[in-house]
XYZ file of C-alpha atoms in Angstrom:
575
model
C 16.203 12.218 -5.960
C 14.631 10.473 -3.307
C 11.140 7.661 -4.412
C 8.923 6.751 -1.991
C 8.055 3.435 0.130
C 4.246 2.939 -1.349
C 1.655 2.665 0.274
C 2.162 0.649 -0.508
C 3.955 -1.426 -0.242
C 5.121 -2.554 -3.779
C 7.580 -2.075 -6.235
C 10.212 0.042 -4.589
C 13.269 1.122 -6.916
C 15.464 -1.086 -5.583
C 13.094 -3.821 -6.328
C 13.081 -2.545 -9.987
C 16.600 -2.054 -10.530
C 17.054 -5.775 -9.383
C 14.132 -6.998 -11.729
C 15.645 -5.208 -14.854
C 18.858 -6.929 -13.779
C 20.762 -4.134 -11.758
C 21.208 -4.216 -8.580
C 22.741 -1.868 -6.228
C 25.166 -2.879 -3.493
C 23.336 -1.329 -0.328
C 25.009 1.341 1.218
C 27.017 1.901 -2.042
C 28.202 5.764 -1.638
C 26.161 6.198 1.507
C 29.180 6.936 4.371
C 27.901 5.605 7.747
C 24.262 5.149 6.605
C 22.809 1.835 7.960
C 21.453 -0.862 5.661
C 18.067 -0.145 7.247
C 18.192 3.463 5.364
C 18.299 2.152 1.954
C 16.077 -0.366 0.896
C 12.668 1.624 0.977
C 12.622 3.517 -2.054
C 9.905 4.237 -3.886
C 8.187 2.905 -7.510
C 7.777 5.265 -10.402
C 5.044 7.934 -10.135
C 2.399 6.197 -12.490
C 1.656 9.775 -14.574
C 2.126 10.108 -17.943
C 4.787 12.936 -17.870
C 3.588 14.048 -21.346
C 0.370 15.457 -19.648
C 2.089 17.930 -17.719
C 2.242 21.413 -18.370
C 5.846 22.580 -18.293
C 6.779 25.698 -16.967
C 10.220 26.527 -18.162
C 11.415 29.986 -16.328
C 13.866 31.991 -17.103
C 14.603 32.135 -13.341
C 15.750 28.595 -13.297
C 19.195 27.399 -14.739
C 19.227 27.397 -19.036
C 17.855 24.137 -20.263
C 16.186 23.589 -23.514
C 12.262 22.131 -24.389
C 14.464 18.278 -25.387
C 16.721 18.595 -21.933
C 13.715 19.469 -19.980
C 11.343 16.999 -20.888
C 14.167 13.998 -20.298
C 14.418 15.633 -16.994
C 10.951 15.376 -16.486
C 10.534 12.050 -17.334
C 13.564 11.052 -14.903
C 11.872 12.889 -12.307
C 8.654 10.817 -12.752
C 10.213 7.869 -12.579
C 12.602 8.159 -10.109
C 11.355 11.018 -7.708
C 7.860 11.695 -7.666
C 6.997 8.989 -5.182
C 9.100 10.257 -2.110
C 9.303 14.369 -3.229
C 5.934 14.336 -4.647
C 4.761 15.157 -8.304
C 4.981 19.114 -6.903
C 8.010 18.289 -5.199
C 6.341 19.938 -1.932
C 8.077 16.941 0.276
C 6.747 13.342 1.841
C 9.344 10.461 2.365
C 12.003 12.868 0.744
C 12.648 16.674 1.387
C 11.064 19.069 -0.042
C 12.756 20.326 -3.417
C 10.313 24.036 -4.304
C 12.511 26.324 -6.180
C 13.095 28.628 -3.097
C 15.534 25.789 -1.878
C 16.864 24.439 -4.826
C 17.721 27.601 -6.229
C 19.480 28.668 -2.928
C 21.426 25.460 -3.034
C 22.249 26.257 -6.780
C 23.264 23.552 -9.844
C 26.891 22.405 -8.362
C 25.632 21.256 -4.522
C 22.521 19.204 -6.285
C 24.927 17.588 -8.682
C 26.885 16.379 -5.453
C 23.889 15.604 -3.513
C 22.082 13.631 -6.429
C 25.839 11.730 -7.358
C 26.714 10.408 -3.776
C 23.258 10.517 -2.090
C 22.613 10.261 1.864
C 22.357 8.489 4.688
C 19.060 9.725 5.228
C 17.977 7.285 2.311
C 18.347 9.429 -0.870
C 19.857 6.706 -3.164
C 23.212 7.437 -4.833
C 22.129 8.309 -8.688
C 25.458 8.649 -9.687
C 28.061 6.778 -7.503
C 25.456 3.878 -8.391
C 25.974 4.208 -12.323
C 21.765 4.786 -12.756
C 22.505 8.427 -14.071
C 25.258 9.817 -16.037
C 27.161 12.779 -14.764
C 25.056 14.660 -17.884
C 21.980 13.308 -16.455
C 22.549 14.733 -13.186
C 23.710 18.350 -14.497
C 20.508 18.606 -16.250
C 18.816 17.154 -13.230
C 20.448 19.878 -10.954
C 19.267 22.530 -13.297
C 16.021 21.133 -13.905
C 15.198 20.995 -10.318
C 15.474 24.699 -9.945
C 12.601 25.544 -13.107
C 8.870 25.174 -11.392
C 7.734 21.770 -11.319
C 5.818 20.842 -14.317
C 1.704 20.054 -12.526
C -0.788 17.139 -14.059
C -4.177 18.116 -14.945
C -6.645 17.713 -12.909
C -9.107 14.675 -13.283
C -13.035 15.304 -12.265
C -16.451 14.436 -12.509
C -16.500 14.999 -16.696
C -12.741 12.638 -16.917
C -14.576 10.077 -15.028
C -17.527 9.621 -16.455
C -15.720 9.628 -19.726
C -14.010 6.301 -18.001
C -17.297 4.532 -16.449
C -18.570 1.391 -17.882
C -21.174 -0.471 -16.864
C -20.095 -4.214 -18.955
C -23.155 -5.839 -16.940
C -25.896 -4.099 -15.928
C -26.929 -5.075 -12.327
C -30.610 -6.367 -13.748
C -28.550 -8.785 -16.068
C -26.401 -10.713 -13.207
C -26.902 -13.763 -11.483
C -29.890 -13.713 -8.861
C -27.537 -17.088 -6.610
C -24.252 -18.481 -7.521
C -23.704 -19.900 -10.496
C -20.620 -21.543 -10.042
C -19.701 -24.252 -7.332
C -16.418 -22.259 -6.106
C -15.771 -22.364 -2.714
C -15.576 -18.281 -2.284
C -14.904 -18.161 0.992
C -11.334 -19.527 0.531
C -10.973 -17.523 -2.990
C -8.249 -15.660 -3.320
C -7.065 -12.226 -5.687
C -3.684 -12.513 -6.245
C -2.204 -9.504 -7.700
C -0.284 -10.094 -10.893
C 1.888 -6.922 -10.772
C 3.883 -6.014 -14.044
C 0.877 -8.265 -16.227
C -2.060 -6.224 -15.278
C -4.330 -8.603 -13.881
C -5.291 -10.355 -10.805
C -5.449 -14.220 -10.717
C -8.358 -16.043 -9.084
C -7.019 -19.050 -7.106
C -8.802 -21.574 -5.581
C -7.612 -21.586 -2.101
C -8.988 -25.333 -1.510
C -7.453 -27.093 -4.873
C -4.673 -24.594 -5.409
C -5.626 -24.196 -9.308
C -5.824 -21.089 -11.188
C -9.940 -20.318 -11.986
C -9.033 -17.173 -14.156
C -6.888 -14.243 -15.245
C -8.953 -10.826 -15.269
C -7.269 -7.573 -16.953
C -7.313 -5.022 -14.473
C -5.132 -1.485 -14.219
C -1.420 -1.215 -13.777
C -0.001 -2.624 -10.952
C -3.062 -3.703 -8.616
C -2.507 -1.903 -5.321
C -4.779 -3.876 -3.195
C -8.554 -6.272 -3.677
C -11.635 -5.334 -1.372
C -14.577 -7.270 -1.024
C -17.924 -6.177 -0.932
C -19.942 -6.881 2.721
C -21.637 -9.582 1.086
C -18.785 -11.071 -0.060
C -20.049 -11.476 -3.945
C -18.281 -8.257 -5.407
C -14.575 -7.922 -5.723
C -13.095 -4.570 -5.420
C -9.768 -3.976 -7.799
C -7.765 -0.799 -7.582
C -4.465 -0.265 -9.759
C -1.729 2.616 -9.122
C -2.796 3.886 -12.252
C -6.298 4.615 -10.705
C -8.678 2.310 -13.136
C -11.290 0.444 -10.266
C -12.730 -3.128 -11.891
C -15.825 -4.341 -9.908
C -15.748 -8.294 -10.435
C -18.498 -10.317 -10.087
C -17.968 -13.591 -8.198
C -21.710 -15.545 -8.398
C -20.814 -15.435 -12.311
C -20.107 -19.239 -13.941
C -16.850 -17.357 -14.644
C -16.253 -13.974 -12.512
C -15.480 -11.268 -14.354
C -15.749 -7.680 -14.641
C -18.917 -6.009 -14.363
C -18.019 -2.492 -14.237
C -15.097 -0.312 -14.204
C -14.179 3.551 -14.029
C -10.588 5.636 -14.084
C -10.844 7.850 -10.713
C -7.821 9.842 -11.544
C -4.377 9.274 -12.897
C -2.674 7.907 -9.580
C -4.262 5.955 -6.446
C -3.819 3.146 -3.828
C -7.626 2.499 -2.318
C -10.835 1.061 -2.708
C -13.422 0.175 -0.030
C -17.024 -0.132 0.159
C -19.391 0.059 3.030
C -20.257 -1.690 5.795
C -22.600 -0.233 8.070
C -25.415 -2.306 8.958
C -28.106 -1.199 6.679
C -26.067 0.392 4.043
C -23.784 -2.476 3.075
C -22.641 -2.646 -0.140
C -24.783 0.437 -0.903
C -21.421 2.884 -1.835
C -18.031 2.691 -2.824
C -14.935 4.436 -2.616
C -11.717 5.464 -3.931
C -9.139 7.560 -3.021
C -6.278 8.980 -5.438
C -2.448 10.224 -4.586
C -3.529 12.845 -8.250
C -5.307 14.395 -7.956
C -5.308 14.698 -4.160
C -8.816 13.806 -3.910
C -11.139 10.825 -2.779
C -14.649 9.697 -4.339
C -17.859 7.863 -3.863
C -19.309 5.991 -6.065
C -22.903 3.905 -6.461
C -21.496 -0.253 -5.046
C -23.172 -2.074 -7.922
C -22.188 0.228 -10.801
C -19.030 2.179 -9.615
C -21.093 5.443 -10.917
C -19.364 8.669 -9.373
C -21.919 10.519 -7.087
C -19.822 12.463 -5.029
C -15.956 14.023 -5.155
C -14.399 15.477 -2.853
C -10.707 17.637 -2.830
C -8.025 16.905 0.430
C -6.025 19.626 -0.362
C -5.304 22.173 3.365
C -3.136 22.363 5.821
C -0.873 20.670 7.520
C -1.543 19.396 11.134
C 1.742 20.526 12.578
C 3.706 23.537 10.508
C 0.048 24.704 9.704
C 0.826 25.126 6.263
C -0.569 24.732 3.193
C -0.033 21.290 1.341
C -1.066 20.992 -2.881
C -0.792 17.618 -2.875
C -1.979 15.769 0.077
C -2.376 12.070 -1.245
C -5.180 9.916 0.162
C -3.236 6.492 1.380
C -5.553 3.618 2.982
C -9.576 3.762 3.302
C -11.216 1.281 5.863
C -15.270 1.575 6.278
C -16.394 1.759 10.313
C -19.013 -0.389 11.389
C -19.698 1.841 14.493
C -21.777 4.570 12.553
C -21.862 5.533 8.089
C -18.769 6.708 7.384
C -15.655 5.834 5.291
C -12.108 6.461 7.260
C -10.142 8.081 5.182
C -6.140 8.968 5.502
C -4.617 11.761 4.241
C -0.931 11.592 3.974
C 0.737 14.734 3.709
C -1.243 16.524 5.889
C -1.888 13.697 8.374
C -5.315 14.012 8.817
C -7.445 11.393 9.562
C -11.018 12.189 8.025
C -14.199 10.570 9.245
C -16.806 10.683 5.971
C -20.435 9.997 6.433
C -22.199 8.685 3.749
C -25.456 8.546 5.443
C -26.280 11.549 2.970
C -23.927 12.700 0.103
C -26.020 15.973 -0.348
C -25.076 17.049 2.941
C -21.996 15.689 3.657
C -20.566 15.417 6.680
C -16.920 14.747 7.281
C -15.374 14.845 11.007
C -11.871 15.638 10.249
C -9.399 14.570 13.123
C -5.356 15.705 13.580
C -3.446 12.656 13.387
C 0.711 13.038 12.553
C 2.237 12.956 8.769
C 3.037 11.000 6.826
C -0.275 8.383 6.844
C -0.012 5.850 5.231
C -1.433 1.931 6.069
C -3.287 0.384 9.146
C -6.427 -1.931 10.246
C -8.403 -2.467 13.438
C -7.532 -3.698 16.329
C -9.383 -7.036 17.051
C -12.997 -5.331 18.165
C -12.716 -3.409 15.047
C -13.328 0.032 16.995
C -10.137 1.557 17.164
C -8.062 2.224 13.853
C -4.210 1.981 14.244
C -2.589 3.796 11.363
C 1.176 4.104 10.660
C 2.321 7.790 10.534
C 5.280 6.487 8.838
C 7.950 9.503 8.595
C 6.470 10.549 11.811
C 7.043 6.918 13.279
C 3.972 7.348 14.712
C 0.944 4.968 15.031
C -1.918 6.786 15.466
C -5.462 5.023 16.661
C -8.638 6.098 16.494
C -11.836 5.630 17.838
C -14.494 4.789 15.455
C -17.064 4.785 17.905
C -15.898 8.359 19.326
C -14.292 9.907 16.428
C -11.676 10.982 17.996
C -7.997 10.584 17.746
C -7.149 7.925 20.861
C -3.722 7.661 21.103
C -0.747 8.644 19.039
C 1.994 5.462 19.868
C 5.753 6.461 19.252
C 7.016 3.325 17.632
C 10.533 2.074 15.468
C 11.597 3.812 12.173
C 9.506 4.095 9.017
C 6.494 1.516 10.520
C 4.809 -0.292 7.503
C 2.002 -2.710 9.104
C -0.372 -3.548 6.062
C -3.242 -3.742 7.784
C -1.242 -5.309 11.324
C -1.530 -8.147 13.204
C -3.457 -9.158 16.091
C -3.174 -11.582 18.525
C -3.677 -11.977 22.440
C -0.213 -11.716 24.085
C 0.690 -14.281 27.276
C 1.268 -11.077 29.279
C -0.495 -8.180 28.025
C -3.906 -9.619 26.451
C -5.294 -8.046 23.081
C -2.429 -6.828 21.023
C -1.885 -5.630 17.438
C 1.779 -5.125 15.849
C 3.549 -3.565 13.128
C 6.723 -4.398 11.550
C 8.925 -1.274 10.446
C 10.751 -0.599 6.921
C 13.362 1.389 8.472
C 14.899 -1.275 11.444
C 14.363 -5.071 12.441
C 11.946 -4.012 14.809
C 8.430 -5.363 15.658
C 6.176 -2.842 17.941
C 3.474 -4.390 19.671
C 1.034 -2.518 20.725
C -1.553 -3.000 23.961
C -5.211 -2.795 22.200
C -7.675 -3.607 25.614
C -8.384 -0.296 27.444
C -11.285 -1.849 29.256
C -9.372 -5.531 31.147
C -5.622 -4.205 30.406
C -5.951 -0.272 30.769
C -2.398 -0.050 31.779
C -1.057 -1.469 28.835
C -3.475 0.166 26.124
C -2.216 2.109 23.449
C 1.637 1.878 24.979
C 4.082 -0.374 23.029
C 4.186 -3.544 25.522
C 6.620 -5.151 23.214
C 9.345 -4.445 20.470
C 10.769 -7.703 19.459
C 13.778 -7.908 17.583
C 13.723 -9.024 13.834
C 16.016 -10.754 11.086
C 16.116 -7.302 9.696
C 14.507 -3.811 8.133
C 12.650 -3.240 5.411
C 9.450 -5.409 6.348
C 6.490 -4.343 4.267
C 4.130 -7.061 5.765
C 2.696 -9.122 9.480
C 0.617 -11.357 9.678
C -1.548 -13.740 12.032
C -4.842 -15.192 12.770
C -6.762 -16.102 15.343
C -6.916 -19.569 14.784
C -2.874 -19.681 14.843
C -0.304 -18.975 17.543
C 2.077 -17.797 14.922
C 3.339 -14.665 13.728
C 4.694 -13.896 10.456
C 7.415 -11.468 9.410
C 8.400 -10.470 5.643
C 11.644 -8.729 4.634
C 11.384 -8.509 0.936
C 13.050 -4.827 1.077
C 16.114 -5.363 2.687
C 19.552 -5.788 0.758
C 20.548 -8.844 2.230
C 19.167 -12.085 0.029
C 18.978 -14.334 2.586
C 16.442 -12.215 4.680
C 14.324 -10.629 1.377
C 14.142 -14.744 0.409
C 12.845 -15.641 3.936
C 10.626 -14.626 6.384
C 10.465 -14.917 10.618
C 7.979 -16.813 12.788
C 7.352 -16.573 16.128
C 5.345 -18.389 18.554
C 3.428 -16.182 20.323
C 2.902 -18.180 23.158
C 6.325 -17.613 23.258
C 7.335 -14.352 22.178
C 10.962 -14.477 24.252
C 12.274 -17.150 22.259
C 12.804 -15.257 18.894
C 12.209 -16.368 15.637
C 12.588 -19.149 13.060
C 13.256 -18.613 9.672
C 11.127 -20.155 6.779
C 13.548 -19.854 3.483
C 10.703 -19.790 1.040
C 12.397 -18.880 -1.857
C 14.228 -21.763 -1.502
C 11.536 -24.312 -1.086
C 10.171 -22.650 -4.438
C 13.040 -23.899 -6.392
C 13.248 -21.485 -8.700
C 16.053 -20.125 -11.479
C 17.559 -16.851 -11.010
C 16.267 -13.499 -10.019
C 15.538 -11.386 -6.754
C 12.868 -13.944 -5.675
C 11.285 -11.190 -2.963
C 9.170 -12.955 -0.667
C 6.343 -11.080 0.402
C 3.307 -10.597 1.779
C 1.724 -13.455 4.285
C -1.831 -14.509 3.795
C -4.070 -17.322 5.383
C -6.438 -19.184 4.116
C -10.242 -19.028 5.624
C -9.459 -21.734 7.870
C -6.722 -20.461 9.836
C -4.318 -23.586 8.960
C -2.289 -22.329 5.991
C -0.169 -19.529 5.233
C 0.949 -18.041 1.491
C 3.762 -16.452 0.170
C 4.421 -14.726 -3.072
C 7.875 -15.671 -4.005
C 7.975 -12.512 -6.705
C 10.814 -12.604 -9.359
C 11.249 -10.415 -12.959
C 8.409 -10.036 -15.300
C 10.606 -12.482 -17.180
C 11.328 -15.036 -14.555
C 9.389 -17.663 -13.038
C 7.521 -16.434 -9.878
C 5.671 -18.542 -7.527
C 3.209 -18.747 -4.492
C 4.162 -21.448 -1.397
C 1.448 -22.679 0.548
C 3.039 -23.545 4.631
C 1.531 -25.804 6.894
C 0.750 -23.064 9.931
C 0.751 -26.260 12.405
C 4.128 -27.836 11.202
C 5.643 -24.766 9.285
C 6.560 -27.018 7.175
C 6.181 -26.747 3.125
C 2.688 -27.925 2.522
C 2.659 -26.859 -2.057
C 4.410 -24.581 -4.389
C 2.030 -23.051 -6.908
C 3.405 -22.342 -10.556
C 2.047 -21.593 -13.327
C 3.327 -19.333 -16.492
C 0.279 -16.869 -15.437
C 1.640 -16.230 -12.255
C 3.804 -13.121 -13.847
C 5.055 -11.235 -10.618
C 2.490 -12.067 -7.773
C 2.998 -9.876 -5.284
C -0.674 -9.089 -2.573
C -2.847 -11.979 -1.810
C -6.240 -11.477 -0.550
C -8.192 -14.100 0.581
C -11.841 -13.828 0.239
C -13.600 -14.923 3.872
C -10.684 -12.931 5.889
C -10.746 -9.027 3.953
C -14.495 -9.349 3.601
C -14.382 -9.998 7.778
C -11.392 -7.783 8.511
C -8.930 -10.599 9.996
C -5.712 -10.276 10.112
């Protein structure tokens, strides 16, 4: 079975094999497949399998209650993400008991053993499964799929706490951090987020957070952090504190990827929300307390077979600042939904056809348009904030994964933004300026060639004329250790590689190198150089002028940093 490429953008299996020591040659068992079609698969579905209610058939092959629920748990952990939890299809195919049971026990034995070049990683050629494993995998994909409970208003107010009442915070700063150049550093398999001083480089603090911190979103004033983990729990930190901590905090479901809050002149800060893969769902919530005021379900049809999905995840949320509304992606059915907050009585959501699979994006440098990756689709759709309406849909490389993008002004073609793809070494840029460069808007003006596939990450800013590239997917060491620069001043030159893991000097492990951020200023870049739970991990500051090693941060905190999110540029939307 087939895991999914996350939306991100963490933890993939391959990653996990190599951090519990295993590691895969790529390709193994995979006749003719390129190396591009194996190095995105997916993390563990975050569910407890336990809460699951099985539903054993006598249709479905003979397995007993002990062989079943081993199945189950395989399936959670190595499936879920790509087939989803209902196995209705996303990354991977979809695996209902109408087409397993057609297939029948002895051709999904072979399929699960050797795998394809499609991306569906060999279980058994690999040694992860044992050829009893993957008989009662075969038969256990041909019983119903076992279905979570649903999670609403009652399981998340049984989850809300309010740690410091609103009335009981700060009225001004207490502290003399710089905040602007703050940064959340995600402390994957630990749990927390690190606070790091962008300007000295030290650690402030360690906060416990959820499982596996999928992204940090500031608040429009910049004083409230915004922590989301895969395993849904939201902490609200409070930054004016002598020591920021968490204020609040709330469960919005068992699995999820995004946070936001709003931004609309006049209603800034006034609601947050989140949005969760199960149950398919998204929710609003008060932005001082996290209190839930408003849920609301995603499941429907699909915007090209017309068919309905049960479990259309919600992947990114950005907030517009053309009118009150959240922008909300739903993946599965690859709709792009326009919800206006304005009044949560009456609710009013504009819901607009995009392309599946959605997944990440960010705005184009006006911040009207919103370029999201249809990934599966390879797709980029935009859309105008201003309009509501879809703009463009942008055929692009294989499997695009751009965070939130880049942009930049190209020498030739003015305002662009650019993604980098999981699935080849391509970068697509993409013409942004319908009013100065019509002829060039919403057409890819460029696709550069990379060091290789499986990117999860591009970065720039607009005080720098370079572009950064991650690779920290694909099988090759040298390029998941490195990343690519270019000048964009002059894009035809290629790229130079920075071998960060290197300069980080540290012992063994996979030493993934991922995720570019700058600092406020525009003049450094960092790089999570993320290793085993076990190993030592580290964070290297570049000089952006000389790309040059400027610091490596360590620390024995710094267990598995993977996103970095500096304060002044996700607060302002820069990137």
């Amino acid at each position: 079975m087939k895991t999914r490429s996350i939306g991100s953008a963490f933890a993939l299996s391959t990653l996990i094999m190599a951090m519990s020591g295993t590691v895969v040659a790529a390709g193994s068992g995979h006749k003719g497949a390129s190396s591009e079609d194996v190095k995105y698969e997916g993390a563990p579905s975050v569910i407890d399998p336990s809460t699951t209610k099985d539903l054993v058939t006598s249709q479905g092959p003979k397995m007993t209650k002990t062989e079943f629920a081993a199945a189950k748990e395989i399936f959670f952990e190595r499936c879920a993400g790509c087939h989803g939890v209902l196995r209705k299809g996303a990354t991977g195919k979809p695996l209902t008991t109408d087409i397993t049971r057609k297939r029948g026990t002895e051709y999904l034995k072979t399929f699960i053993t050797y795998g394809s070049a499609a991306g569906m990683p060999n279980w058994g050629t690999s040694g992860q499964l044992s050829e009893q494993q993957i008989d009662m995998m075969a038969r256990y994909l041909q019983h119903e799929p076992p279905v979570p409970p649903e999670y609403g208003m009652k399981e998340m107010k049984a989850t809300w706490k309010v740690i410091v009442p609103p009335s009981k915070r700060p009225k001004h700063q207490m502290n003399k951090l710089n905040l602007a150049n703050l940064f959340s550093v995600t402390l994957r398999d630990d749990g927390k987020i690190a606070l790091i001083d962008g300007d000295t480089k030290k650690i402030i603090t360690t906060i416990k957070t959820g499982y596996a911190v999928h992204i940090s979103r500031l608040s429009a004033s910049g004083r409230y952090l915004f922590v989301i983990g895969r395993d849904a729990k939201i902490d609200l930190i409070d930054l004016w504190m002598k020591v920021p901590k968490t204020v609040a905090e709330i469960k919005v479901g068992m699995e999820a990827r995004s946070v936001e809050t709003s931004k609309y002149k006049g209603m800034e800060d006034k609601y947050a929300i989140a949005g969760t893969y199960w149950p398919p769902q998204f929710v609003v919530m008060d932005g001082d307390t996290l209190e839930p005021l408003k849920i609301v379900g995603t499941r429907g049809m699909t915007v090209d077979t017309q068919e309905y999905h049960p479990e259309p995840r919600v992947a990114a949320i950005v907030a517009s600042h053309e009118h009150p509304e959240f922008i909300v992606n739903v993946k599965e059915t690859g709709k792009v939904l326009m919800v206006d907050y304005s009044d949560l009585d009456n609710m009013k959501i504009t819901t607009i056809d995009a392309a599946r699979y959605l997944h990440d994006g960010g705005w184009d440098s006006t911040q009207r348009y919103f370029l999201t990756a249809a990934n599966k689709s390879n797709k980029i759709a935009v859309i105008d904030s201003k309009k509501d309406k879809l703009t463009a849909l942008v055929d692009v490389g294989k499997i695009p994964h751009p965070g939130r993008g880049a942009n930049f002004k190209d020498p030739k073609y003015g305002p662009v933004w650019a993604t980098s793809h999981l699935g080849d070494n391509t970068i697509a840029v993409i013409g942004t300026d319908p009013k100065k460069h019509k002829k060039y808007a919403w057409k890819v003006v460029r696709s550069l060639e990379g060091q290789g596939g499986g990117s999860l990450f591009i970065k720039t800013h607009p005080k720098s004329h370079h572009l950064y590239v991650d690779t920290p997917l694909n099988p090759d060491k040298d390029m998941s250790q490195s990343v690519a620069v270019y000048d964009i001043k002059h894009l035809d030159k290629g790229y130079k590689v920075l071998p960060i893991a290197k300069w980080a000097k540290l012992g063994d492990g996979p030493k993934r190198v991922v995720q570019p951020e700058f600092n406020k200023a525009g003049n450094e870049v960092w790089f999570s150089v993320w290793n085993g739970k076990s190993q030592e991990s580290a964070l290297v500051v570049v000089n952006d002028k000389t790309l040059e090693l400027k610091k490596v941060i360590k620390d024995k905190r710094l267990i598995t940093p993977t996103g970095k999110f500096n304060v002044y540029n996700t607060m302002h939307d820069i990137y």
